[in-house]
Short mmCIF file of C-alpha atoms and ligand atoms in Angstrom, two decimals:
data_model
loop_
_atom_site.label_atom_id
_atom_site.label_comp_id
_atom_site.label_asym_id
_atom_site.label_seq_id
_atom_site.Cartn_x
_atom_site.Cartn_y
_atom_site.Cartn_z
CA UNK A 278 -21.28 82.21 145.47
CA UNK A 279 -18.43 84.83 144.36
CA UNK A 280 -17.41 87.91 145.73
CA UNK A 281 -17.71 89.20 142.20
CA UNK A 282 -21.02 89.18 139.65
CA UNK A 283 -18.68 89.77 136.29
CA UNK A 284 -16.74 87.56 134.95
CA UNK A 285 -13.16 88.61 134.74
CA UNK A 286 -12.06 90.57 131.23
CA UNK A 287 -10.65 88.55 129.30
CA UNK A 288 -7.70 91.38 128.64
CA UNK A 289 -7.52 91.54 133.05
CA UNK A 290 -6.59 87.33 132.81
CA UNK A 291 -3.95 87.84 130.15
CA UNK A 292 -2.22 90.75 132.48
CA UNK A 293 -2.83 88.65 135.59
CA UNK A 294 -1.75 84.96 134.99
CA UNK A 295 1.24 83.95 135.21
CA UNK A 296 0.75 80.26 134.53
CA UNK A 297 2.93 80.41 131.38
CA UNK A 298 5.81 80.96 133.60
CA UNK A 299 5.56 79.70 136.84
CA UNK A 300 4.73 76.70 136.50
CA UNK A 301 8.53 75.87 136.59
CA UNK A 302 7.96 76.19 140.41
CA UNK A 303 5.72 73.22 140.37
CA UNK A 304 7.91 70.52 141.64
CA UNK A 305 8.78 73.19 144.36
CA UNK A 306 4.88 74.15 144.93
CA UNK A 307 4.13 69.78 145.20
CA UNK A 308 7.15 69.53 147.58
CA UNK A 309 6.29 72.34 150.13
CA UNK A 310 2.55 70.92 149.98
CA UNK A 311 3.57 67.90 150.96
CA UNK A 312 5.79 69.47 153.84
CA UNK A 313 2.54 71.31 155.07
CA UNK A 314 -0.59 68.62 154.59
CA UNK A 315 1.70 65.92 156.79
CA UNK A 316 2.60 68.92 159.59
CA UNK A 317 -1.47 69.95 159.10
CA UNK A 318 -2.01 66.43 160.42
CA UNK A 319 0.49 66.40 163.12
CA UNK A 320 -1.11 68.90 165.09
CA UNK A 321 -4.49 67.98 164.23
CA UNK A 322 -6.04 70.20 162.27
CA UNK A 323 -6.52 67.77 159.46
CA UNK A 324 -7.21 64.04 159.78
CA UNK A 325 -4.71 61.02 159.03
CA UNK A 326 -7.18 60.58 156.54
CA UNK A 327 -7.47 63.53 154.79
CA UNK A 328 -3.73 63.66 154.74
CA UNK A 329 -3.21 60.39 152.57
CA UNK A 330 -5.66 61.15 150.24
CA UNK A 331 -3.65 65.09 150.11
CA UNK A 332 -0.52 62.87 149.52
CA UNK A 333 -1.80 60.44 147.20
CA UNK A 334 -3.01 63.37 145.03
CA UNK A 335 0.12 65.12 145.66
CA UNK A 336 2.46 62.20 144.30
CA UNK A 337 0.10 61.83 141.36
CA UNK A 338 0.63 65.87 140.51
CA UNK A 339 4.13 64.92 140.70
CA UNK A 340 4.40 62.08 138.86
CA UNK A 341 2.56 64.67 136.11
CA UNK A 342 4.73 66.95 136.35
CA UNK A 343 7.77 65.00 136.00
CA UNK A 344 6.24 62.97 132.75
CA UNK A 345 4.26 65.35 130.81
CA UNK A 346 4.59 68.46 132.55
CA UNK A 347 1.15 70.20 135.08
CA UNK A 348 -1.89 69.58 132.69
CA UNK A 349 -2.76 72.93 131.93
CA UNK A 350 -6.67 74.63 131.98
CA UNK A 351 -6.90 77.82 130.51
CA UNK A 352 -8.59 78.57 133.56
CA UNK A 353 -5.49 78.09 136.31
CA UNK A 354 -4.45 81.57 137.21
CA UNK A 355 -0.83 80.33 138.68
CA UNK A 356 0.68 77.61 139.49
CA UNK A 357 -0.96 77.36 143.19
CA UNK A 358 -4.17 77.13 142.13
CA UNK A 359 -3.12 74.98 139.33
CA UNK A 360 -1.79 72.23 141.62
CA UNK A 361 -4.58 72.86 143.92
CA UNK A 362 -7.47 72.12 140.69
CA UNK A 363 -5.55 69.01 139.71
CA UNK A 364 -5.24 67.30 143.51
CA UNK A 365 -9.10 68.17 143.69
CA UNK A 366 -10.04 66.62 140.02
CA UNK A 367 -7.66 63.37 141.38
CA UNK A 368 -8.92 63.40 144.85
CA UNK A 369 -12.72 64.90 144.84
CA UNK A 370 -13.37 67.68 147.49
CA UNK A 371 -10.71 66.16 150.10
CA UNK A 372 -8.53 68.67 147.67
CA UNK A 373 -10.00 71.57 149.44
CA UNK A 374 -8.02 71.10 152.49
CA UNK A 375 -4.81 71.83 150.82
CA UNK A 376 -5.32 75.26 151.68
CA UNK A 377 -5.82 75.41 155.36
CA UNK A 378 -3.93 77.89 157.44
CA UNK A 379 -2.21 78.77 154.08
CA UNK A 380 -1.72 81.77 151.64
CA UNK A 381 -0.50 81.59 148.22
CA UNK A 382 1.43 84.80 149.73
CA UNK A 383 3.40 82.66 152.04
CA UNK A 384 3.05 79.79 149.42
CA UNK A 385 4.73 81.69 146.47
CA UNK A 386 7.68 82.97 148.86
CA UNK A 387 8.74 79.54 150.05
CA UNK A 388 8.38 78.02 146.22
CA UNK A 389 11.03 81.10 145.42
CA UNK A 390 12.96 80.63 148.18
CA UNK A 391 13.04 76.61 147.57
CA UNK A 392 13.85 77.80 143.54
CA UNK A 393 16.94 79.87 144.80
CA UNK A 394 18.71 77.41 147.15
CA UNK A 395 18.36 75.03 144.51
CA UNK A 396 20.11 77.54 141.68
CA UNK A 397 22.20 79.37 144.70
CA UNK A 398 23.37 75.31 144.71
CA UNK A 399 23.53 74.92 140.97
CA UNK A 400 25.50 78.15 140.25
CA UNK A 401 28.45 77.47 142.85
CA UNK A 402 28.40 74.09 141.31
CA UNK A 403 29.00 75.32 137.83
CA UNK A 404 31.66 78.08 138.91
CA UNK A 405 33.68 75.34 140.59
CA UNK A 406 33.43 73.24 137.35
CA UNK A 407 34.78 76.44 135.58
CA UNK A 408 37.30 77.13 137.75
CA UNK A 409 38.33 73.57 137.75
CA UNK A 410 39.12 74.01 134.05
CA UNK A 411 40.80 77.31 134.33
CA UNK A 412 43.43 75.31 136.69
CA UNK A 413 43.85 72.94 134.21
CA UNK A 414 44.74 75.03 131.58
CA UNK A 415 46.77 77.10 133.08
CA UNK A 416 48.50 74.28 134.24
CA UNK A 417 49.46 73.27 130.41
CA UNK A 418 50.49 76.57 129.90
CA UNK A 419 52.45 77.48 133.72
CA UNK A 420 55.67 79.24 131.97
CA UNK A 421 53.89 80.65 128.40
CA UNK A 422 55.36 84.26 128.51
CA UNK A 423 52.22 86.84 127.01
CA UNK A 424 52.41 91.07 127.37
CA UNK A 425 49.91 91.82 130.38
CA UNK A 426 48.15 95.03 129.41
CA UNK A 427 46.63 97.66 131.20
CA UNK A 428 44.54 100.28 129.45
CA UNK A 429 44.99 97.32 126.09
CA UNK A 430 48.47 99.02 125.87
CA UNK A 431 51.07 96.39 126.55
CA UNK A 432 52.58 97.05 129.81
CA UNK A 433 54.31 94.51 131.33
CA UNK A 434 55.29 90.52 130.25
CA UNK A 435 52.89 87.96 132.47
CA UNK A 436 52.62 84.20 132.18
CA UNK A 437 49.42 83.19 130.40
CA UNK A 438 48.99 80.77 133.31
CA UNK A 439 49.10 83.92 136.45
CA UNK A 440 46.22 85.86 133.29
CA UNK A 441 44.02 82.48 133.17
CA UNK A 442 44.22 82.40 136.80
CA UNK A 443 42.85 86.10 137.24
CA UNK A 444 39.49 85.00 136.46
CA UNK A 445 40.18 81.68 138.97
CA UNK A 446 39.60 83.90 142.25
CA UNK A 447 37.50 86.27 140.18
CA UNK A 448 35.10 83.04 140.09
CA UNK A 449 35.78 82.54 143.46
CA UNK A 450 34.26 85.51 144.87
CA UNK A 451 31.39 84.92 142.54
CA UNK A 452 30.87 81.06 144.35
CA UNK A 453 31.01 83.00 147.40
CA UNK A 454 28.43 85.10 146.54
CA UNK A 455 26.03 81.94 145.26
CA UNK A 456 26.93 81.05 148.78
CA UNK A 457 25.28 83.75 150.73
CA UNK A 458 22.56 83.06 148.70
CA UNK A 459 22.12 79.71 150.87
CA UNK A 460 21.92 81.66 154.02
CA UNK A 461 19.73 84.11 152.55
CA UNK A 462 16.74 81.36 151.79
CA UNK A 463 17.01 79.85 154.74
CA UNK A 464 14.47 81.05 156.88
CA UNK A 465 11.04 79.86 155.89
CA UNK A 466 8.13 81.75 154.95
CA UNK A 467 5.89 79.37 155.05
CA UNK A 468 2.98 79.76 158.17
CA UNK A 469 2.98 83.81 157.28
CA UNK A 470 -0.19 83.25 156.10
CA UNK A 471 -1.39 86.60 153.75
CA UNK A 472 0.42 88.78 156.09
CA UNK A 473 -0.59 88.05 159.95
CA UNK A 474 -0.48 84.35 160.65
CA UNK A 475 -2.92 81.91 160.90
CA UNK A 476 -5.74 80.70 162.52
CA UNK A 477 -4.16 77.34 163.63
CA UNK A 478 -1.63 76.26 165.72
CA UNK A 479 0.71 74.70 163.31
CA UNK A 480 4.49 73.83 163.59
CA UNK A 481 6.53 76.25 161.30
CA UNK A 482 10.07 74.31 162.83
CA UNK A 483 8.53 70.48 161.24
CA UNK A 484 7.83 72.26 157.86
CA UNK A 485 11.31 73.93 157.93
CA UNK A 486 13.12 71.06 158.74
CA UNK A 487 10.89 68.40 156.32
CA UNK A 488 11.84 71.40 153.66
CA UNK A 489 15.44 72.27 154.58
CA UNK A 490 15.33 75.66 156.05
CA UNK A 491 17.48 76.35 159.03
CA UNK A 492 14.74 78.72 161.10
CA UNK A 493 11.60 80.18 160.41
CA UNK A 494 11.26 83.89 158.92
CA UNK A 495 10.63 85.76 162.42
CA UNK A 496 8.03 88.19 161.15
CA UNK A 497 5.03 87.29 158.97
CA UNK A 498 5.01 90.92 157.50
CA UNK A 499 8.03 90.55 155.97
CA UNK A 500 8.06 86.76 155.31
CA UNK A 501 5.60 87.62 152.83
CA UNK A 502 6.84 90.87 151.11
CA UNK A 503 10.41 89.23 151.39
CA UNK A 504 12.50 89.27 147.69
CA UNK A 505 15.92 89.79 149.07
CA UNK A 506 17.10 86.53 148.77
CA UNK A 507 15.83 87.09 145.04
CA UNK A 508 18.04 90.20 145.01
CA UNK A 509 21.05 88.50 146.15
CA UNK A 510 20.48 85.76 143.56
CA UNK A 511 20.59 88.40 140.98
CA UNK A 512 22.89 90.27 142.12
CA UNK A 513 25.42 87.00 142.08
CA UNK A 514 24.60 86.14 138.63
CA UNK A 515 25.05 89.94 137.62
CA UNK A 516 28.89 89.92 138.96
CA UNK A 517 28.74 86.30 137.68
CA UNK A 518 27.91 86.92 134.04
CA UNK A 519 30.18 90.20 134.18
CA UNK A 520 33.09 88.35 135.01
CA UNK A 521 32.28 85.98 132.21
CA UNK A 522 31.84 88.74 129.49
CA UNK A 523 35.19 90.13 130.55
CA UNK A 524 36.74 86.32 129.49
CA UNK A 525 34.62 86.45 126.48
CA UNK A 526 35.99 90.25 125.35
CA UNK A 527 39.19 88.53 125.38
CA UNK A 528 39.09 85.30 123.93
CA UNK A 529 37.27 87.76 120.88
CA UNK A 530 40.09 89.71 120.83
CA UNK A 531 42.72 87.24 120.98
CA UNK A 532 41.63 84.95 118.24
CA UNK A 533 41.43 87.92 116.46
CA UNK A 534 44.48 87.65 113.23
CA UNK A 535 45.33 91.17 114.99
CA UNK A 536 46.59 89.34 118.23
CA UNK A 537 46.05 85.72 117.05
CA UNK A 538 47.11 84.55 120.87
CA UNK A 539 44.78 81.12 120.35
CA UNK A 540 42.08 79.93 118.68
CA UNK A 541 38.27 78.84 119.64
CA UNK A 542 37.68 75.16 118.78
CA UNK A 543 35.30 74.26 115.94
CA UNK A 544 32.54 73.04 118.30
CA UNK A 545 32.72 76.90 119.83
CA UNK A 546 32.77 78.79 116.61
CA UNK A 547 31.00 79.11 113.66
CA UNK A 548 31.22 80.39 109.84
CA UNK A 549 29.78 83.27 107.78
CA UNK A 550 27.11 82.56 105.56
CA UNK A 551 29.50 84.72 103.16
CA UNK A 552 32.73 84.48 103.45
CA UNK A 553 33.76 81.07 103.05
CA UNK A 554 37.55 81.80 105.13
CA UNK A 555 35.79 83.43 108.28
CA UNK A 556 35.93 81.65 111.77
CA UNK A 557 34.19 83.47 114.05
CA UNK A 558 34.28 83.04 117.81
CA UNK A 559 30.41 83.72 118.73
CA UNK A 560 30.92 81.52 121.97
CA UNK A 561 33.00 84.25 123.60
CA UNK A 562 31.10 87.62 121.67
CA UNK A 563 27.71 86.05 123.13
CA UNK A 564 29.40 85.74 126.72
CA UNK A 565 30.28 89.33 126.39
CA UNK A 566 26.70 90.23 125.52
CA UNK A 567 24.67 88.83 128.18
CA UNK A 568 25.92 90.30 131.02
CA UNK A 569 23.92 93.09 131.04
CA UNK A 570 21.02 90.78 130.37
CA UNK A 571 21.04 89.71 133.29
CA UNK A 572 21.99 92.79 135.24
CA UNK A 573 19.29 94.26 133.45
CA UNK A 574 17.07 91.83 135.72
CA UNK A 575 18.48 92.25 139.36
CA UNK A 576 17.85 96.31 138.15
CA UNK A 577 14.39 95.36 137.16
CA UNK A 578 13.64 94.26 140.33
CA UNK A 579 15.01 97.13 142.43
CA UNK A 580 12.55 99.02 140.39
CA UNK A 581 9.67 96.80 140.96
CA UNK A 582 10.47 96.43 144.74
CA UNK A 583 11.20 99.93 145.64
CA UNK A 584 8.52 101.91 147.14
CA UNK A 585 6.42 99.19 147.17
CA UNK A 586 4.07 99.54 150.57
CA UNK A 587 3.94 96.15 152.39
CA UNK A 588 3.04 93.45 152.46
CA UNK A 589 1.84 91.31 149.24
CA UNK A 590 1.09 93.33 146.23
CA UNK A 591 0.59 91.83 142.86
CA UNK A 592 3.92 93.75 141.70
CA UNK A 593 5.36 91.14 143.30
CA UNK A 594 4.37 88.52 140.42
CA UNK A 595 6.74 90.33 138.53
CA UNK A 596 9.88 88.59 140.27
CA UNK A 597 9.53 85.92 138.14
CA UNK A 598 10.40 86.06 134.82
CA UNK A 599 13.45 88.22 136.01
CA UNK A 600 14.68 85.55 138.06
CA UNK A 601 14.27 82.61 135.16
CA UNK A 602 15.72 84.54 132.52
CA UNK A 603 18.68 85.08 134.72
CA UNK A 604 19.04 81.69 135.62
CA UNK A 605 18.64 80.41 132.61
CA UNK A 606 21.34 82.72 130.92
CA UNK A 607 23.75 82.53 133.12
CA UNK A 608 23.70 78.70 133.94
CA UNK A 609 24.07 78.05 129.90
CA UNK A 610 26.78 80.73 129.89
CA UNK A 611 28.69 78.88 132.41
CA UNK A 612 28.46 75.76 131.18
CA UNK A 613 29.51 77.49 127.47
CA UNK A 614 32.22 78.86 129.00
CA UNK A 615 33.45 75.78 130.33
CA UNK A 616 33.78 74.18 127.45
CA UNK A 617 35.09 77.25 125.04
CA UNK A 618 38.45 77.70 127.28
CA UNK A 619 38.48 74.12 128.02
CA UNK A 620 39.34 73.28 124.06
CA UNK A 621 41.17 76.88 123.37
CA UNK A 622 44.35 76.31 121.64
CA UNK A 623 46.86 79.00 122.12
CA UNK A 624 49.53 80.00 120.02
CA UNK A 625 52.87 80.15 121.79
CA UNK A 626 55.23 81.74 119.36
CA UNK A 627 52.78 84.45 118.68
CA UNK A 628 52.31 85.08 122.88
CA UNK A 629 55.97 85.00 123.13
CA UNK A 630 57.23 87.32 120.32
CA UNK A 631 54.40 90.18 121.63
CA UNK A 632 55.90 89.45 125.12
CA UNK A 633 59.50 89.83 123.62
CA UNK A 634 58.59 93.22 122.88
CA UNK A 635 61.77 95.42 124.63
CA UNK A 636 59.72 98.22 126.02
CA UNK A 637 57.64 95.66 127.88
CA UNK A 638 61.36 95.75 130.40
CA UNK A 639 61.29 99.93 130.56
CA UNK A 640 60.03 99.22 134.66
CA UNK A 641 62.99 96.76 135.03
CA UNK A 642 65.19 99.16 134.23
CA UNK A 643 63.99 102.24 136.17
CA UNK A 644 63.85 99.16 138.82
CA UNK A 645 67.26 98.72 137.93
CA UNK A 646 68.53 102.35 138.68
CA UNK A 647 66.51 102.63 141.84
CA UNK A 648 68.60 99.41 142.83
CA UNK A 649 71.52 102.04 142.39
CA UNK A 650 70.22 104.64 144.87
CA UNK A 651 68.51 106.58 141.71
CA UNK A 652 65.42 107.92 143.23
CA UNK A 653 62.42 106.09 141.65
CA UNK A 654 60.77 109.36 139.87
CA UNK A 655 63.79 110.50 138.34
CA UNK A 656 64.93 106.54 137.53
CA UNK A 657 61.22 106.66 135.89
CA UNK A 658 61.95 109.92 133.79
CA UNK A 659 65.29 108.90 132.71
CA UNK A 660 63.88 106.00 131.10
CA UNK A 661 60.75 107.50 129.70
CA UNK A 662 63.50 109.36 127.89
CA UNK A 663 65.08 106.17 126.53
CA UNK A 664 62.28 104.97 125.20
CA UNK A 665 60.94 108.66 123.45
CA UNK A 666 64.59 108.56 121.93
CA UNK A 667 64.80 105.04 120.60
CA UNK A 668 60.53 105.39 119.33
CA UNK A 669 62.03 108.97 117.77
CA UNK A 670 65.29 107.05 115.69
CA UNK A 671 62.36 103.88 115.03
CA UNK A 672 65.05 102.04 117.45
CA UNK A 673 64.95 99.20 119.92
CA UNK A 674 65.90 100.48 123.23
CA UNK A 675 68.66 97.84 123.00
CA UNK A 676 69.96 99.29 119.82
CA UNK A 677 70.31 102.91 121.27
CA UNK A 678 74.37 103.90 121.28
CA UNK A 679 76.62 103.22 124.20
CA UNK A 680 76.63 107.05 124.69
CA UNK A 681 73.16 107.58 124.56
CA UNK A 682 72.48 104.70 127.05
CA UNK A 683 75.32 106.21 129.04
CA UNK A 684 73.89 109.58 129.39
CA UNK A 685 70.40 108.83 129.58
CA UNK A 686 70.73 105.66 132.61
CA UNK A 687 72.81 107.87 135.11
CA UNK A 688 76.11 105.96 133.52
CA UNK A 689 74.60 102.49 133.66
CA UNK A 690 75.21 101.69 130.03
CA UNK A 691 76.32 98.22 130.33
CA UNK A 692 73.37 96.74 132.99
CA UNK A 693 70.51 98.95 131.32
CA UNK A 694 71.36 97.06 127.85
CA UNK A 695 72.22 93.74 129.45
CA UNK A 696 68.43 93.87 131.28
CA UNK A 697 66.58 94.79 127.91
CA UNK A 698 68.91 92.27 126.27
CA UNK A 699 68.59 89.76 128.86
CA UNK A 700 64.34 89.88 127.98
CA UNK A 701 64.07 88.08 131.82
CA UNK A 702 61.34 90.41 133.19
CA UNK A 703 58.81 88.13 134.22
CA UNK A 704 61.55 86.33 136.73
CA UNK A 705 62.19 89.51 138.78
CA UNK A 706 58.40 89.50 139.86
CA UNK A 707 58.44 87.97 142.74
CA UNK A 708 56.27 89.81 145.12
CA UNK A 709 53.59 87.38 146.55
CA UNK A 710 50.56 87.27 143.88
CA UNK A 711 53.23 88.33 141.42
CA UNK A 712 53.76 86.80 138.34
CA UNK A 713 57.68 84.92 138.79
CA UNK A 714 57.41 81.44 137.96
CA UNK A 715 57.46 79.90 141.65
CA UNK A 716 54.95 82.66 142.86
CA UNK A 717 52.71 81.06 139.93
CA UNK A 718 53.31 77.65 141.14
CA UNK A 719 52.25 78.79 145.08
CA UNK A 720 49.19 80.53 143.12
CA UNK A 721 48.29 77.16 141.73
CA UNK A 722 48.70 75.65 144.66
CA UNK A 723 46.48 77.75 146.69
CA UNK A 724 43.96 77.60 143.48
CA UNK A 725 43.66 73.51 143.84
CA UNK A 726 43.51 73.29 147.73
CA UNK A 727 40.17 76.38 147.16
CA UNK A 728 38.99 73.62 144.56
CA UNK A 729 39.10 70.33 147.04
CA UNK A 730 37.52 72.35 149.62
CA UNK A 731 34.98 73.37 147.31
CA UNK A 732 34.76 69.36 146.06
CA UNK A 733 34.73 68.33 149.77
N1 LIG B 116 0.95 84.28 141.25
C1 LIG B 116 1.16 85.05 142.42
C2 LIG B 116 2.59 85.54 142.47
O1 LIG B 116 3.36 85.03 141.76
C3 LIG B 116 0.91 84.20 143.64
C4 LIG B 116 0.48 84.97 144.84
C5 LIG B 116 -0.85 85.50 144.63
N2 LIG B 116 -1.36 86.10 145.81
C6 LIG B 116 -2.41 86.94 145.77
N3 LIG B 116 -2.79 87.43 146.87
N4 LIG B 116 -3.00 87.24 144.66
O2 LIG B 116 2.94 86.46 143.19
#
């Protein structure tokens, strides 16, 4: 017998299954039914028996899933009932038992929750990699003077090494973040039941430790209307994948001829169909493009999870392919990225002759006056004057006359021209985080130990 006389329309199964996609949770779903048959038996509510013949269908499912993948029927709604179909067909009606003092509501949470740790896990793994590389290379490159920029005006000379390392502890916050995502799966949903608990008296703490949660979820109402730890997940991958489009944007505009600052290996690049001279860096355009892919998703989610009355609701299906896509984009844009500014090859003389550039030393020398008791505003508009005279004569401010230096540096000719002259401005930085040689060398420092805890 059915609760229903009508079959369902076929149009209704096509909106409702979500088979085609979750059944990447199936080594997740065979692992957490396995966690629950042998804790079912433990307190009795299903025999020894029973439970072997649960297992031995349960290994088989695996043992499918690993090969060939979960044999599909065009009648499996989800994954759950899926699994459930194939452990009966291997099994007979023993399969039936699977379900006991279950829900696919608490079912689909713990799969998630099981899917995030493990891609939490996988994320901070692939940061670390990333930043392992960005250490490395700006090792090679520790004293390779390049114009910082702020508004993409050139401001003030930097080591490439202190830029490279910019994205370093951006990374770092992001492995942080994939971090909190550990704590945030780590109370089990599992034993919710649809919303209210169940009818048995079953051990929540033995499935959460067989499993690898660290408590149980304290209220079954929320266990099972509980994305947040989906949320977080997206929201790490969102500041994630941002960070990575901003290193993208600039490895496109460096290998630009415009800047030509370095150049994207072969294996990261490709050629126009065209023009037979073009190299183009598509590694670093696609990184900046699929950020807000996957920012798109953690909004797609607010929007699917606010208002949303408790507890399970079918909107909830809808988690899914958000959370795959995400994964999926950002894990192969981390491991792309990787890669691309592992084999970048930068271009020295062109770094250093843009970082050469005299007006890149106008702070140094309003620095320079304030050193003489010249108030810092007015040391700032004397030399804003300098340089509108020597862009007005098409000058160098080093090639402005004696007399002009003389009136316009409060009568500090001689140091203002020896300063511009003396091209040293990326020495004199030498506040902490700053971007003098040795301060770069203490950054570096501090950069490895962050990797060997992260290693240890
Ligand atoms: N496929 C469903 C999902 O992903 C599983 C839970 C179904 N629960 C239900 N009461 N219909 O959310």
């Amino acid at each position: 017998m059915s609760r229903f006389s009508d079959p369902q329309d076929a149009l209704f199964r096509a909106l409702n299954s979500s088979i085609a996609f979750d059944r990447r949770l199936a080594p997740y779903d065979v692992e957490q039914s396995l966690a629950h048959v042998r804790m079912l038996a433990a307190r009795g509510i299903i025999t020894d028996g029973d439970r072997a013949e649960l297992e031995r269908g349960l290994e088989a499912v695996r043992a499918e899933v690993e090969t060939d993948g979960l044999p599909a029927d065009a009648g499996d709604e989800d994954v759950h009932m899926a699994i459930e179909r194939r452990v009966t067909e291997i099994v007979g009606p023993v399969g039936g038992k699977l379900h006991t003092a279950r829900s696919r509501n608490d079912q689909v949470a713990t799969d998630l929750a099981l899917f995030v740790r493990a891609h939490a896990l996988a994320g901070r793994e692939a940061v670390l990699r990333l930043m392992g590389v960005l250490v490395e290379v700006a090792e090679r490159h520790i004293d390779w003077a390049m114009p910082g920029y702020t508004h993409l005006q050139r401001a003030q000379p930097v080591y490439l090494s202190h830029h490279l390392l910019a994205y370093f502890w951006k990374l770092r916050r992001d492995r942080d973040r994939f971090e909190f995502c550990l704590v945030a799966t780590d109370e089990l949903p599992l034993g919710a039941g649809a919303l209210a608990g169940v009818n048995f008296d079953t051990s929540r703490t033995d499935v959460a430790r067989e499993l690898g949660f660290g408590a149980v979820a304290e209220n079954s109402i929320d266990a099972v209307s509980n994305r947040d730890f989906v949320l977080d997940y997206l929201a790490a991958a969102a500041t994630c994948a941002t960070h990575l489009s901003q290193l993208g944007a600039e490895i496109v505009l460096w290998s630009s001829e415009e800047f030509g600052f370095c150049e994207v290996a072969d294996a990261f690049a490709s050629g126009s169909s065209m023009m037979p001279q073009k190299k183009n860096p598509d590694a670093a355009e696609l990184l900046r493009a699929k950020a807000p892919r996957v920012a798109a998703h953690l909004v797609a989610l607010h929007g699917v999870l606010h208002g949303l009355p408790l507890t399970y609701n079918k909107d909830l299906q809808e988690d899914k392919e958000h959370l795959f896509d995400a994964v999926d984009t950002l894990e192969l844009c981390l491991a792309a990225a990787t890669g691309m500014i592992e084999s970048l090859a930068f271009h020295r003389e062109r770094l250093a002759s843009a970082a050469a550039d005299e007006f890149l030393g106008a702070t140094d020398v309003a620095d320079l006056l304030v050193r003489r008791g010249v108030p810092f505003r007015d040391a700032h508009r004397m030399v804003a004057g300098l340089v509108r005279h020597a862009l007005e004569r098409g000058v160098a401010l080093s090639e402005l006359t004696d007399e002009e230096l003389e009136k316009g540096a409060a009568g500090y000719a001689d140091e203002v021209r020896a300063i511009v002259v003396g091209g040293d401005w990326i020495a004199s930085k030498v506040s902490r985080g700053g971007t003098a040689r040795a301060r770069v060398e203490e950054q570096l420092e501090r950069a490895r130990e962050v990797l060997l805890e992260g290693r240890g």
